[in-house]
């Protein structure tokens, strides 16, 4: 996705773009896009720099970390970056501060691909869950306990340990 600053006549400029993300190109582990990505971006020019702020939202399928079922979710990430003109090297910040992107004066064009991908990765939950109360898989027989019950004897059901547990608490 290319942003060409020559196309912008007045600042602040506001964009709303919808675009299809290619699962292979964006390749985010355990996530697949199921619909268009929406990008909203506001660009403000301050002297020779461009301050860009926005959000990116995309419907996805994720894998539940407990039951391994695929479920529908939506990722929403922030975009915060400054475009500077010059020879510097693009800096990406892991600390939540703005990234800095450099452009050549002769070619004021940036590719948003990397920034969008990074923003979506940062928005991923560490342990995606299909439901807060997902019961997961039985560790013994592997059935999905949201869908069926099994006859495996689970430790937490074993009354002999209850006395010991309360001692430990
Ligand atoms: Zn689940
Ligand atoms: Zn079981």
Short mmCIF file of C-alpha atoms and ligand atoms in Angstrom, two decimals:
data_model
loop_
_atom_site.label_atom_id
_atom_site.label_comp_id
_atom_site.label_asym_id
_atom_site.label_seq_id
_atom_site.Cartn_x
_atom_site.Cartn_y
_atom_site.Cartn_z
CA UNK A 1 0.00 0.00 0.00
CA UNK A 2 1.66 3.16 -1.25
CA UNK A 3 1.24 6.65 0.17
CA UNK A 4 2.30 9.39 -2.23
CA UNK A 5 2.61 12.75 -0.46
CA UNK A 6 2.42 14.58 -3.79
CA UNK A 7 -1.24 13.57 -3.96
CA UNK A 8 -2.07 15.58 -0.85
CA UNK A 9 -3.00 19.19 -1.46
CA UNK A 10 -3.90 20.40 2.02
CA UNK A 11 -3.02 19.46 5.58
CA UNK A 12 -4.19 18.02 7.85
CA UNK A 13 -5.24 15.33 5.46
CA UNK A 14 -7.50 12.48 6.41
CA UNK A 15 -7.70 9.16 4.68
CA UNK A 16 -9.98 6.18 4.95
CA UNK A 17 -8.83 3.32 2.81
CA UNK A 18 -10.10 -0.20 2.47
CA UNK A 19 -7.87 -2.80 1.02
CA UNK A 20 -7.45 -6.50 0.77
CA UNK A 21 -4.45 -7.91 2.67
CA UNK A 22 -2.70 -10.85 1.16
CA UNK A 23 -2.25 -13.63 3.71
CA UNK A 24 1.03 -14.69 2.16
CA UNK A 25 2.46 -11.23 1.77
CA UNK A 26 1.52 -10.16 5.29
CA UNK A 27 2.08 -13.62 6.72
CA UNK A 28 1.09 -13.26 10.36
CA UNK A 29 1.42 -16.48 12.28
CA UNK A 30 -1.83 -18.24 13.28
CA UNK A 31 -3.95 -15.45 11.76
CA UNK A 32 -5.75 -15.34 8.46
CA UNK A 33 -7.56 -12.35 7.07
CA UNK A 34 -11.20 -12.92 6.25
CA UNK A 35 -12.22 -9.51 4.96
CA UNK A 36 -10.97 -6.10 3.91
CA UNK A 37 -8.65 -4.10 6.08
CA UNK A 38 -9.77 -0.56 6.97
CA UNK A 39 -7.10 2.04 7.44
CA UNK A 40 -7.78 5.50 8.81
CA UNK A 41 -4.91 7.91 8.75
CA UNK A 42 -4.51 11.58 9.61
CA UNK A 43 -1.45 13.36 8.31
CA UNK A 44 -0.37 16.71 9.68
CA UNK A 45 2.49 18.66 8.21
CA UNK A 46 4.78 20.45 10.66
CA UNK A 47 7.49 22.35 8.86
CA UNK A 48 9.14 19.69 6.70
CA UNK A 49 7.91 16.68 8.67
CA UNK A 50 4.68 14.76 8.35
CA UNK A 51 3.07 13.44 11.52
CA UNK A 52 0.89 10.44 10.80
CA UNK A 53 -1.59 8.87 13.17
CA UNK A 54 -4.14 6.24 12.48
CA UNK A 55 -5.67 2.90 13.12
CA UNK A 56 -5.86 -0.26 11.13
CA UNK A 57 -8.67 -2.76 11.60
CA UNK A 58 -9.08 -6.12 9.94
CA UNK A 59 -11.42 -9.09 10.48
CA UNK A 60 -9.42 -12.26 11.00
CA UNK A 61 -9.62 -15.88 11.93
CA UNK A 62 -7.49 -16.86 14.87
CA UNK A 63 -6.73 -20.10 16.61
CA UNK A 64 -7.89 -20.45 20.20
CA UNK A 65 -4.90 -21.11 22.44
CA UNK A 66 -6.94 -23.46 24.63
CA UNK A 67 -9.20 -25.51 22.36
CA UNK A 68 -7.38 -24.90 19.05
CA UNK A 69 -10.65 -24.07 17.30
CA UNK A 70 -10.59 -21.39 14.65
CA UNK A 71 -12.74 -18.43 15.59
CA UNK A 72 -13.60 -15.02 14.15
CA UNK A 73 -12.04 -11.96 15.68
CA UNK A 74 -10.97 -8.48 14.69
CA UNK A 75 -7.52 -6.96 15.04
CA UNK A 76 -7.15 -3.23 15.66
CA UNK A 77 -3.72 -1.67 15.72
CA UNK A 78 -2.38 1.86 16.04
CA UNK A 79 -0.19 3.56 13.51
CA UNK A 80 2.07 6.35 14.69
CA UNK A 81 4.89 7.52 12.54
CA UNK A 82 6.74 10.58 11.39
CA UNK A 83 7.87 11.03 7.82
CA UNK A 84 11.08 12.99 7.45
CA UNK A 85 12.85 13.99 4.30
CA UNK A 86 16.46 12.92 4.16
CA UNK A 87 18.90 10.10 3.98
CA UNK A 88 18.30 8.54 7.39
CA UNK A 89 17.51 4.94 7.94
CA UNK A 90 13.92 4.05 8.81
CA UNK A 91 13.66 3.48 12.54
CA UNK A 92 11.04 1.31 14.05
CA UNK A 93 10.46 1.57 17.71
CA UNK A 94 9.55 -1.33 19.93
CA UNK A 95 8.68 0.94 22.83
CA UNK A 96 5.45 2.31 21.45
CA UNK A 97 6.94 5.59 20.32
CA UNK A 98 6.57 6.79 16.77
CA UNK A 99 8.42 5.12 14.00
CA UNK A 100 10.40 7.40 11.78
CA UNK A 101 10.26 6.88 8.05
CA UNK A 102 12.60 8.70 5.68
CA UNK A 103 11.73 9.73 2.17
CA UNK A 104 13.82 11.16 -0.64
CA UNK A 105 12.91 14.72 -1.62
CA UNK A 106 12.66 13.57 -5.22
CA UNK A 107 10.34 10.72 -4.34
CA UNK A 108 8.01 11.49 -1.41
CA UNK A 109 6.45 8.06 -1.38
CA UNK A 110 6.23 5.51 1.39
CA UNK A 111 5.15 1.92 1.40
CA UNK A 112 2.83 1.34 4.36
CA UNK A 113 3.13 -2.43 4.17
CA UNK A 114 5.71 -2.83 6.91
CA UNK A 115 4.02 -0.34 9.25
CA UNK A 116 0.62 -1.99 8.88
CA UNK A 117 2.03 -5.45 9.44
CA UNK A 118 3.96 -4.35 12.53
CA UNK A 119 0.89 -2.62 13.96
CA UNK A 120 -1.25 -5.74 13.50
CA UNK A 121 1.37 -7.97 15.10
CA UNK A 122 1.56 -5.66 18.12
CA UNK A 123 -2.23 -5.83 18.45
CA UNK A 124 -2.32 -9.62 18.67
CA UNK A 125 -3.35 -11.04 22.01
CA UNK A 126 -0.67 -13.27 23.56
CA UNK A 127 -3.20 -16.00 24.19
CA UNK A 128 -6.16 -15.70 21.86
CA UNK A 129 -9.32 -17.28 23.29
CA UNK A 130 -12.49 -18.19 21.42
CA UNK A 131 -14.29 -17.31 24.64
CA UNK A 132 -13.16 -16.15 28.09
CA UNK A 133 -14.71 -19.32 29.47
CA UNK A 134 -13.29 -21.68 26.88
CA UNK A 135 -12.85 -25.06 28.57
CA UNK A 136 -10.09 -26.20 26.26
CA UNK A 137 -9.16 -29.74 25.39
CA UNK A 138 -9.09 -32.69 27.75
CA UNK A 139 -5.39 -33.28 28.43
CA UNK A 140 -5.95 -37.04 28.43
CA UNK A 141 -8.25 -37.86 25.51
CA UNK A 142 -8.14 -34.57 23.60
CA UNK A 143 -11.87 -33.96 23.17
CA UNK A 144 -12.98 -30.37 22.95
CA UNK A 145 -14.65 -29.85 26.34
CA UNK A 146 -16.77 -27.00 24.95
CA UNK A 147 -18.49 -29.49 22.68
CA UNK A 148 -18.55 -32.74 24.62
CA UNK A 149 -17.69 -34.25 27.92
CA UNK A 150 -15.46 -37.22 28.47
CA UNK A 151 -15.04 -39.76 31.19
CA UNK A 152 -11.41 -39.03 31.95
CA UNK A 153 -10.72 -38.55 35.63
CA UNK A 154 -9.21 -35.13 36.01
CA UNK A 155 -7.01 -34.15 38.90
CA UNK A 156 -9.10 -31.18 39.91
CA UNK A 157 -12.09 -33.51 40.27
CA UNK A 158 -10.23 -35.88 42.52
CA UNK A 159 -11.62 -35.37 45.99
CA UNK A 160 -8.72 -37.05 47.70
CA UNK A 161 -6.59 -34.02 46.93
CA UNK A 162 -9.05 -31.44 48.16
CA UNK A 163 -7.72 -31.53 51.72
CA UNK A 164 -4.16 -31.11 50.57
CA UNK A 165 -5.11 -28.29 48.21
CA UNK A 166 -6.70 -26.26 50.97
CA UNK A 167 -3.52 -26.68 53.02
CA UNK A 168 -1.50 -25.26 50.16
CA UNK A 169 -3.73 -22.24 49.61
ZN1 LIG B 1 -11.36 -22.10 22.73
ZN1 LIG B 2 -10.89 -36.86 28.32
#
